Every structure is written in C-alpha cells, then in structure tokens.
Coordinates of C-alpha atoms in Angstrom, one line a residue:
M215 CA 298.4 -110.7 122.2
T216 CA 296.8 -107.6 121.1
P217 CA 296.5 -105.1 123.8
I218 CA 292.9 -103.9 124.5
A219 CA 292.6 -100.5 122.9
S220 CA 291.5 -96.9 125.0
A221 CA 290.9 -93.7 122.9
P222 CA 292.2 -91.2 123.6
A223 CA 291.4 -89.8 127.2
A224 CA 289.4 -85.9 127.1
T225 CA 291.0 -83.5 127.4
V226 CA 290.0 -80.1 128.5
T227 CA 293.1 -78.1 128.9
V228 CA 292.6 -76.0 126.4
P229 CA 291.4 -72.9 127.1
V230 CA 287.9 -71.8 126.0
A231 CA 285.2 -68.8 126.5
K232 CA 283.3 -69.0 129.1
P233 CA 280.0 -70.8 128.9
V234 CA 276.9 -68.7 126.8
G235 CA 273.7 -70.2 126.4
R236 CA 272.0 -72.4 128.8
Y237 CA 269.6 -74.7 127.1
R238 CA 271.7 -77.9 127.9
W239 CA 270.5 -77.4 131.5
V240 CA 266.7 -77.8 130.0
V241 CA 268.3 -81.4 128.4
V242 CA 269.4 -81.7 131.8
A243 CA 266.5 -81.1 133.9
L244 CA 263.8 -83.4 131.1
L245 CA 267.1 -86.3 132.0
F246 CA 266.3 -85.2 134.9
A247 CA 262.4 -85.8 135.4
S248 CA 262.7 -89.4 133.4
T249 CA 265.2 -90.8 135.6
T250 CA 262.9 -90.0 138.3
I251 CA 259.9 -90.8 136.8
C252 CA 261.6 -95.0 136.2
Y253 CA 262.2 -94.7 140.1
V254 CA 258.9 -93.9 140.7
D255 CA 258.2 -96.3 138.6
R256 CA 260.2 -99.6 140.1
Q257 CA 260.3 -98.2 143.7
I258 CA 256.2 -98.6 144.3
F259 CA 256.8 -102.5 143.7
G260 CA 259.6 -102.4 146.6
L261 CA 257.7 -100.1 149.0
L262 CA 254.1 -102.3 148.5
K263 CA 256.3 -105.5 149.8
P264 CA 254.7 -105.8 153.1
T265 CA 251.3 -105.3 151.5
L266 CA 251.6 -107.2 148.3
D267 CA 253.3 -109.9 151.1
A268 CA 249.8 -110.1 153.3
E269 CA 247.6 -110.4 150.5
L270 CA 249.4 -112.1 147.5
G271 CA 250.9 -114.7 150.7
W272 CA 254.3 -114.9 148.6
S273 CA 257.4 -116.0 150.2
E274 CA 260.9 -114.0 150.2
T275 CA 262.3 -116.7 147.8
E276 CA 259.6 -116.1 145.7
Y277 CA 259.7 -112.4 146.1
G278 CA 262.8 -112.6 145.0
D279 CA 262.6 -114.4 142.0
I280 CA 260.1 -111.5 140.3
V281 CA 262.9 -109.4 141.2
A282 CA 264.8 -111.7 139.7
V283 CA 263.2 -111.9 136.5
F284 CA 263.0 -108.2 136.2
S285 CA 267.5 -108.1 136.8
L286 CA 266.8 -110.1 133.8
M287 CA 265.1 -108.9 131.3
Y288 CA 266.7 -105.6 132.7
A289 CA 269.4 -106.6 131.5
F290 CA 268.6 -107.0 128.3
G291 CA 267.1 -103.8 127.7
Y292 CA 270.0 -102.0 128.6
L293 CA 272.1 -104.3 125.8
F294 CA 269.8 -103.3 123.0
G295 CA 268.4 -100.5 124.6
G296 CA 271.7 -99.0 123.9
R297 CA 272.9 -100.2 120.5
M298 CA 269.3 -98.9 119.7
M299 CA 270.0 -95.4 121.0
D300 CA 273.3 -95.1 118.7
L301 CA 271.1 -96.1 115.3
I302 CA 268.0 -94.5 116.5
G303 CA 269.4 -91.5 118.1
V304 CA 267.9 -90.4 121.8
R305 CA 264.9 -88.7 120.5
R306 CA 263.3 -91.4 119.2
G307 CA 265.2 -94.4 121.0
L308 CA 264.0 -92.3 125.1
G309 CA 261.0 -91.9 123.7
L310 CA 260.2 -95.5 123.0
A311 CA 261.2 -96.4 126.0
V312 CA 259.4 -94.4 128.4
A313 CA 256.1 -94.9 126.9
G314 CA 256.9 -99.2 126.9
W315 CA 258.2 -99.0 130.9
S316 CA 254.8 -96.5 131.6
V317 CA 252.5 -99.0 129.5
S318 CA 254.5 -101.7 131.8
A319 CA 254.4 -100.1 134.9
A320 CA 250.3 -99.9 135.0
L321 CA 250.5 -103.5 133.9
H322 CA 251.3 -103.7 137.2
G323 CA 247.5 -103.0 139.3
L324 CA 246.0 -105.6 137.0
M325 CA 247.7 -108.6 138.4
S326 CA 247.4 -110.7 141.8
S327 CA 249.5 -114.0 140.8
V328 CA 253.5 -114.5 140.4
I329 CA 253.0 -115.2 137.5
G330 CA 251.4 -112.0 136.8
F331 CA 253.7 -109.9 138.1
K332 CA 256.3 -111.6 136.5
F333 CA 255.8 -111.0 133.4
A334 CA 254.7 -107.2 134.2
R335 CA 258.2 -106.8 136.0
G336 CA 260.0 -108.7 133.2
A337 CA 257.5 -106.1 130.4
L338 CA 258.6 -103.1 132.8
G339 CA 262.8 -103.9 133.0
L340 CA 263.3 -104.0 129.0
A341 CA 262.0 -100.4 128.7
E342 CA 263.5 -99.1 131.6
G343 CA 267.0 -100.8 129.9
G344 CA 266.7 -97.3 127.7
N345 CA 266.8 -95.3 130.4
F346 CA 270.5 -94.5 131.5
P347 CA 272.2 -95.5 127.6
A348 CA 269.7 -92.5 126.5
S349 CA 270.6 -90.1 129.2
I350 CA 274.6 -90.8 129.2
K351 CA 274.4 -90.5 125.5
A352 CA 272.6 -87.0 125.3
V353 CA 274.9 -86.1 127.7
R354 CA 277.3 -86.8 125.6
E355 CA 276.1 -84.7 123.0
W356 CA 275.2 -81.7 124.5
F357 CA 278.0 -81.4 127.0
P358 CA 281.7 -80.4 127.0
A359 CA 284.4 -83.4 129.1
K360 CA 284.6 -79.9 132.2
E361 CA 280.6 -80.3 132.6
R362 CA 279.9 -83.5 131.5
A363 CA 279.8 -86.0 135.5
F364 CA 278.3 -83.0 136.9
A365 CA 275.4 -82.2 134.1
T366 CA 276.0 -86.7 134.7
G367 CA 275.0 -86.0 138.8
L368 CA 272.6 -84.0 138.1
F369 CA 270.3 -86.0 135.8
N370 CA 271.5 -89.3 138.2
A371 CA 269.8 -87.6 140.7
G372 CA 267.1 -88.3 139.7
S373 CA 266.7 -92.0 140.6
N374 CA 266.9 -90.4 144.3
I375 CA 264.2 -87.6 144.0
G376 CA 262.1 -90.7 142.6
A377 CA 262.5 -92.9 145.2
I378 CA 262.0 -89.9 147.9
V379 CA 258.5 -88.9 146.2
T380 CA 257.0 -92.3 146.0
P381 CA 257.3 -93.0 150.5
I382 CA 255.9 -89.4 150.9
S383 CA 253.0 -90.4 148.2
L384 CA 252.1 -94.1 147.8
P385 CA 250.5 -94.4 151.0
F386 CA 248.1 -91.6 150.8
V387 CA 247.7 -92.6 148.0
V388 CA 247.1 -96.4 148.5
A389 CA 244.6 -95.1 151.2
A390 CA 243.0 -93.7 148.9
V391 CA 242.8 -95.4 145.6
G392 CA 244.2 -98.3 146.5
W393 CA 247.6 -100.3 145.2
R394 CA 246.0 -101.4 141.8
A395 CA 245.3 -97.1 140.9
A396 CA 248.9 -96.2 142.5
F397 CA 250.4 -98.4 139.4
L398 CA 247.7 -97.4 137.1
I399 CA 248.8 -93.1 137.8
A400 CA 252.8 -93.8 138.0
G401 CA 252.7 -94.8 134.2
A402 CA 250.3 -91.7 132.9
L403 CA 253.5 -89.9 134.3
G404 CA 255.1 -91.3 131.9
L405 CA 253.1 -90.7 128.8
V406 CA 252.5 -86.8 130.1
W407 CA 256.9 -86.8 129.9
L408 CA 256.7 -88.2 126.5
L409 CA 254.8 -85.3 125.1
L410 CA 257.5 -82.4 126.9
W411 CA 259.8 -85.1 125.0
L412 CA 259.2 -84.5 121.8
V413 CA 258.1 -80.5 121.8
F414 CA 261.6 -79.8 123.3
Y415 CA 263.9 -82.3 122.7
E416 CA 266.9 -82.7 119.8
V417 CA 270.3 -82.8 119.3
P418 CA 272.9 -79.7 119.8
E419 CA 273.3 -78.8 115.7
R420 CA 268.8 -79.4 115.0
Q421 CA 267.8 -77.9 117.8
R422 CA 266.9 -74.5 117.3
R423 CA 266.5 -72.8 120.7
V424 CA 270.5 -72.9 121.4
S425 CA 272.5 -69.9 120.1
A426 CA 275.7 -70.2 117.9
E427 CA 278.2 -69.4 120.6
E428 CA 276.1 -72.7 123.2
L429 CA 276.9 -75.0 120.4
A430 CA 280.2 -74.0 119.9
Y431 CA 281.5 -74.0 123.6
I432 CA 278.8 -77.8 123.9
R433 CA 281.3 -78.5 121.0
S434 CA 284.3 -76.5 122.6
D435 CA 286.8 -80.2 122.7
D436 CA 285.5 -82.3 120.1
A437 CA 282.5 -82.4 117.4
P438 CA 281.0 -86.1 118.3
S439 CA 282.6 -88.2 115.6
L440 CA 279.9 -89.8 112.7
E441 CA 281.3 -92.9 112.3
R442 CA 280.2 -95.7 113.6
V443 CA 281.2 -98.4 115.6
P444 CA 281.2 -101.6 115.3
W445 CA 279.2 -103.0 118.3
L446 CA 282.4 -106.2 118.7
S447 CA 285.1 -103.9 118.4
L448 CA 283.7 -102.2 121.3
F449 CA 285.6 -105.3 124.0
R450 CA 288.7 -103.6 122.4
Y451 CA 288.6 -100.7 124.5
R452 CA 289.3 -100.1 128.3
G453 CA 286.9 -98.3 129.2
T454 CA 284.3 -100.5 128.0
C455 CA 286.1 -103.4 130.2
A456 CA 286.3 -100.5 133.7
Y457 CA 282.6 -99.9 133.0
A458 CA 280.8 -103.3 132.6
L459 CA 282.7 -104.6 135.9
G460 CA 281.7 -101.5 137.8
M461 CA 278.7 -101.4 137.2
L462 CA 278.1 -105.9 137.1
L463 CA 279.8 -105.2 141.2
T464 CA 277.8 -102.3 142.7
S465 CA 274.4 -102.4 140.4
P466 CA 272.6 -104.7 142.1
V467 CA 273.3 -103.7 145.4
W468 CA 272.1 -100.7 144.9
W469 CA 268.8 -102.5 143.5
F470 CA 269.2 -104.9 147.3
Y471 CA 268.6 -101.3 148.5
L472 CA 265.2 -100.2 146.4
N473 CA 263.9 -103.6 146.7
W474 CA 265.2 -104.7 150.3
V475 CA 265.4 -101.9 152.3
P476 CA 262.0 -101.0 153.2
G477 CA 261.4 -105.0 153.7
F478 CA 264.5 -104.8 156.5
L479 CA 263.4 -101.3 157.9
H480 CA 259.9 -103.5 158.3
A481 CA 261.5 -106.6 159.7
R482 CA 264.4 -105.8 162.1
F483 CA 262.4 -102.2 163.0
G484 CA 258.7 -102.9 162.5
M485 CA 257.8 -99.9 160.4
N486 CA 255.1 -100.4 158.1
M487 CA 254.7 -98.1 155.2
M488 CA 253.4 -94.5 156.3
A489 CA 256.3 -94.8 159.3
S490 CA 258.5 -95.4 156.6
I491 CA 258.3 -92.4 155.4
A492 CA 261.1 -90.2 157.1
P493 CA 263.4 -93.0 157.1
L494 CA 263.2 -93.5 153.1
V495 CA 263.0 -90.1 152.3
T496 CA 266.3 -89.7 154.6
I497 CA 268.2 -92.2 152.8
Y498 CA 267.2 -91.1 149.1
L499 CA 268.2 -86.6 150.5
V500 CA 271.8 -87.7 151.2
A501 CA 272.0 -89.9 147.9
D502 CA 270.8 -87.1 146.5
V503 CA 273.7 -84.9 147.8
G504 CA 275.3 -87.3 147.4
S505 CA 275.3 -87.9 143.6
I506 CA 275.7 -84.2 142.9
L507 CA 278.6 -84.4 144.5
G508 CA 280.4 -87.3 143.2
G509 CA 280.4 -85.1 139.7
W510 CA 281.1 -82.1 141.5
I511 CA 284.6 -83.2 142.6
S512 CA 285.5 -84.9 139.0
S513 CA 284.3 -81.4 137.1
R514 CA 286.4 -80.0 139.6
L515 CA 289.0 -81.8 139.9
V516 CA 289.2 -81.7 136.1
Q517 CA 288.6 -78.1 135.6
G518 CA 292.1 -77.7 138.3
G519 CA 293.7 -79.3 135.7
M520 CA 293.6 -83.6 136.5
P521 CA 293.2 -85.4 133.8
A522 CA 289.7 -86.7 132.8
V523 CA 290.3 -89.8 134.0
R524 CA 292.2 -89.9 136.8
A525 CA 289.7 -87.7 138.0
R526 CA 286.6 -90.2 137.9
I527 CA 289.1 -92.3 139.3
V528 CA 289.8 -90.4 142.4
A529 CA 286.5 -88.8 142.5
M530 CA 285.1 -93.3 142.9
A531 CA 287.7 -94.2 145.2
F532 CA 286.5 -91.2 148.2
M533 CA 283.0 -92.3 147.2
A534 CA 283.4 -96.1 147.8
A535 CA 284.8 -95.1 151.0
C536 CA 281.1 -93.5 152.2
T537 CA 279.8 -96.9 151.3
V538 CA 281.7 -99.4 153.7
P539 CA 280.2 -99.0 157.0
V540 CA 277.0 -100.1 155.5
A541 CA 278.2 -103.8 156.3
F542 CA 278.3 -102.8 159.9
V543 CA 273.9 -102.1 159.3
S544 CA 272.6 -105.5 160.8
G545 CA 274.3 -104.8 164.6
V546 CA 273.0 -101.6 165.1
S547 CA 270.3 -101.7 168.1
S548 CA 269.1 -98.0 166.6
M549 CA 266.9 -97.0 163.8
W550 CA 268.2 -93.8 162.7
S551 CA 272.0 -95.3 163.5
A552 CA 270.6 -97.9 160.5
V553 CA 269.2 -95.7 158.3
L554 CA 272.6 -93.2 158.4
L555 CA 274.5 -95.6 157.3
I556 CA 272.1 -96.7 154.8
A557 CA 272.3 -93.3 153.5
L558 CA 276.3 -92.8 153.8
A559 CA 275.9 -96.2 151.5
A560 CA 273.6 -94.3 148.9
A561 CA 274.8 -91.8 148.6
G562 CA 278.6 -93.2 148.6
H563 CA 277.1 -95.3 145.4
Q564 CA 275.1 -92.5 143.3
G565 CA 278.6 -90.5 143.6
L566 CA 280.8 -92.8 142.8
S567 CA 277.6 -93.6 139.4
A568 CA 277.7 -89.9 138.4
N569 CA 281.7 -90.3 137.3
L570 CA 281.3 -94.2 136.1
Y571 CA 279.2 -93.5 133.3
T572 CA 281.1 -91.1 132.5
I573 CA 284.5 -93.0 132.3
V574 CA 282.8 -94.2 128.9
S575 CA 282.5 -90.6 127.7
D576 CA 285.9 -90.4 128.2
T577 CA 287.0 -93.3 127.2
L578 CA 285.2 -94.0 123.6
P579 CA 283.2 -92.9 120.4
A580 CA 280.3 -90.2 120.9
R581 CA 278.9 -93.1 118.5
A582 CA 279.6 -96.1 121.1
V583 CA 278.5 -94.6 123.9
S584 CA 275.1 -96.2 124.1
S585 CA 275.9 -99.5 123.6
V586 CA 279.1 -99.4 126.2
I587 CA 276.2 -98.4 129.0
G588 CA 274.4 -101.1 127.3
I589 CA 276.9 -103.9 127.7
G590 CA 277.5 -102.9 131.3
G591 CA 273.9 -102.6 132.1
F592 CA 273.8 -106.3 130.9
A593 CA 276.6 -107.3 133.3
A594 CA 274.9 -105.8 136.1
G595 CA 271.7 -107.0 135.0
I596 CA 272.8 -110.8 135.1
C597 CA 274.7 -110.7 137.8
G598 CA 271.3 -108.7 139.3
M599 CA 269.4 -111.9 138.9
F600 CA 271.4 -114.2 140.9
V601 CA 271.4 -111.9 143.6
A602 CA 268.0 -111.0 143.6
M603 CA 267.3 -115.1 143.4
A604 CA 270.0 -115.5 146.4
V605 CA 268.8 -112.6 148.8
G606 CA 265.9 -114.2 149.4
R607 CA 266.7 -117.6 149.6
I608 CA 269.0 -116.5 152.2
L609 CA 266.6 -114.4 153.8
D610 CA 264.1 -117.8 154.4
A611 CA 267.5 -119.6 154.9
T612 CA 267.8 -117.3 157.9
G613 CA 264.9 -116.4 159.2
G614 CA 265.3 -112.7 158.0
N615 CA 269.1 -111.9 158.7
Y616 CA 270.7 -109.4 156.6
M617 CA 273.9 -109.4 158.0
I618 CA 275.6 -111.2 155.3
L619 CA 274.1 -108.8 152.8
F620 CA 274.6 -105.8 154.3
V621 CA 278.5 -106.8 154.6
G622 CA 278.9 -107.7 150.9
A623 CA 277.7 -104.8 150.3
G624 CA 280.3 -102.8 152.0
C625 CA 283.3 -104.8 150.5
A626 CA 281.3 -104.1 146.6
Y627 CA 282.9 -101.1 146.1
P628 CA 286.2 -100.3 146.8
L629 CA 287.0 -103.5 145.1
A630 CA 285.5 -102.3 142.1
V631 CA 287.2 -98.8 142.2
L632 CA 290.7 -101.1 142.6
L633 CA 289.4 -103.4 140.0
M634 CA 288.3 -100.3 137.6
A635 CA 292.1 -98.5 138.1
L636 CA 293.7 -101.3 137.4
I637 CA 292.3 -102.1 134.3
L638 CA 292.8 -98.1 132.6
R639 CA 295.7 -97.4 134.0
R640 CA 297.4 -97.1 130.8
S641 CA 294.4 -94.5 130.2
F642 CA 296.2 -92.8 132.8
R643 CA 300.0 -92.7 131.1
M644 CA 298.8 -91.9 128.5
E645 CA 296.8 -88.9 129.1
I646 CA 300.1 -88.0 131.4
R647 CA 301.8 -88.0 128.0

C-alpha cells in the first residue's frame, strides 16, 4: 500500500533578522473584522431562538433542521470556497464570499416560515464557508511559520468578538426596530467591510505599502509555491487527513454551543435575551482568551526550537483538556457555574482551532492550503448537519435534557487530538531528522 505523503514540515530554526514593518498585522485586522461580521450574522439566529420559537411556533426538531440546512450548505461552501480561493486568490474570493453572506443575512429579515428560514440559512452557510479557507490562506501568504498560529489565533478571536457584540447589542436593536430589521442591519455591516478590503488587501508582492524588509521577513521561511496541486492528490497528505478528522470531531460541538447555549440558559435557568447578555459575553470573552492563548503557546514553542507540527499537537492537547469539564454542565444547579464550564470549553475549542488550522499551513504546499481547509470544513459541515438534526430530536424526546449532549461535547476534543497525533506521527519523525 502506498504510504500517505507528508509535505516537508515547516522549519524555523534558521536565524532571521528582527521583524521589520507591521503591514501584515493590518491584514490580520481585516481578517479579524470579516470573522467578527461572519459570527454576528450567524449568532443572531441562535440568540433570537426563544423569540422565534414563540412567534413562529416551531419545535426543537424544526429548529434543529434549520440549523442542519445551514451546516449542509456550509459544508459545500467550505469545499467549493476553499478551491475557489486557491484558483482566483484571496482578494477576489473573500470579497465575493462576504458580499454573498451579507445579502443572505439580510434575507432572514424577510422570512416568516420554516421553509423561508431554511433557504436563508442555507444561502448564508454557502457563502460563509469561504471565510476560513480565505483567512488561513491569507495568513500563509503573509506570515512566516513562527507567527502563523498566533496570527490565526488573533483573527479567529473575531468569532468570539462577534458572539460578544451580538448579545450586547441585539436586545436593544430588537427593542428599537424589531428582529427583522436586526438582520438587515447585520447584512449592511459586511458591505462596509467589503469596501475596506478592496482598498487595503493584496498579496505581499503586489502590496505597495509593504517595505522590502517586511517582505523579506514574511518570506524568511520559504516563498509560497506557484505550482498548482491537483485536488485529488491532496488526500495523500497526512496533514489533510489529520485536519479533516479534527474538524469533523470538533466543529459540530462549537456550532452546538452557538446555536443551543442561549436556548439552554433559557430552558434551564429562565434567562431571557436581556438577562443572557452577561453570561454570553463571559463565555465568549473567555473563548477569546483561549483563541489567542492557544496560538501563543505553539508559537512560543516553535520559537523555542520545537518542531512546528509537534508544537501544534502539544498546544492542542492542552486546550483539549479545558473542554472535558463541560460534560458536567447539566448537573450543576448554579447558572454561573454552568456558564464558566461552558466558557472554559469554548476557550479550549478556540485555542485548539488556532492550531488545527495552522497544521494545514505547516504540512501542505501554499497553493493547496485553501483547498484542504475546504475539505476539512466540508467534513465538519456534513457531520454538523447530522448532529444538528440529532440535537433537536434528542431534546424533543427527552423533554429538553441536555446531559448526553454536553457529555459528548466533553469527549470530542481529547479524542480528536489523540487521533490527529497518531496520523501525524510520521511528520514528527521527519521534523526531528
């Protein structure tokens, strides 16, 4: 049997000059903003669940099926969006994706039925699938290996900022203009971002605002290959298999938190939208810390001489340990105890994700990065579709008992890291050589 291939692991042991220039951090800021807007558009639906339940009268099963449609189309958005970024580039690709999901977000405000929301959520998922493949590719183009995990953790923190801003602002927006207008306002944010993106983003070699010194620093490890990688050949890389498995096991859990934690707080502790502001802000602020911490840990390990892939696995193992206590959430009687356990798990997810995404950059050619991110996102989206359908049916069948769901969430991350480490063990040996 032909062994699965591994790209040469990233090496960062060659001394380089001190970093010169800061424009690459402007790129991270733009990616942070797009990720924030992406999660604002996504989070509104989950926060409005009690309101929409009461106004539209749907069951947990119907709500789960709407979420499942989003996951299904998000899977295809990841798959096709990832390949699109490698074919047409990040500048055009991410611009098209943000324009598409902004229009789709606004469409939610025009819907009044389960079918209508399935259409709007599906369109949103299809377009939003392009965000992470584009962002990871942009980080690969703009950062040397020693800074990639930290940069990824920074832009990935936008997912938590979006999840913080939304519960703080949404109750007041809904009180002032209604839930339909809230969707329209969210859609408009993406169009403002699009203008800034077109003005400030370009690949480093074409960006006139980048100094020669900063460009040399960005390319201090290697210059991205200009050679296209055939799509089917991507499955020969161990990094592809490890990343796809990690995404499949962990992303559906994160989407469960986004879509059902507001409903859990409402059902378990009677928290309405206004009362949920402090708990939800706490959860996603802690998750932000986890996102940055996870990227910082592996970046520090790499700077200290540890091979890149090994550093990512060590950091992911630490962050996975933070997710285990969430298994006990359904048994606690204090609302704040439950919130802090969920917050710790959310931090673990985000810190693990910062390194999971970076493994692709470490183990695959630059021209393949977005395509592989898309493959992993597709696997996660398909799994997430079935998980969402199962969650709704479990809650209807058990009268709203979340115990089995949180136990599963607590087990998923350690299992993911263990299996990824087994897949990448050959990469460890190559790095040591």
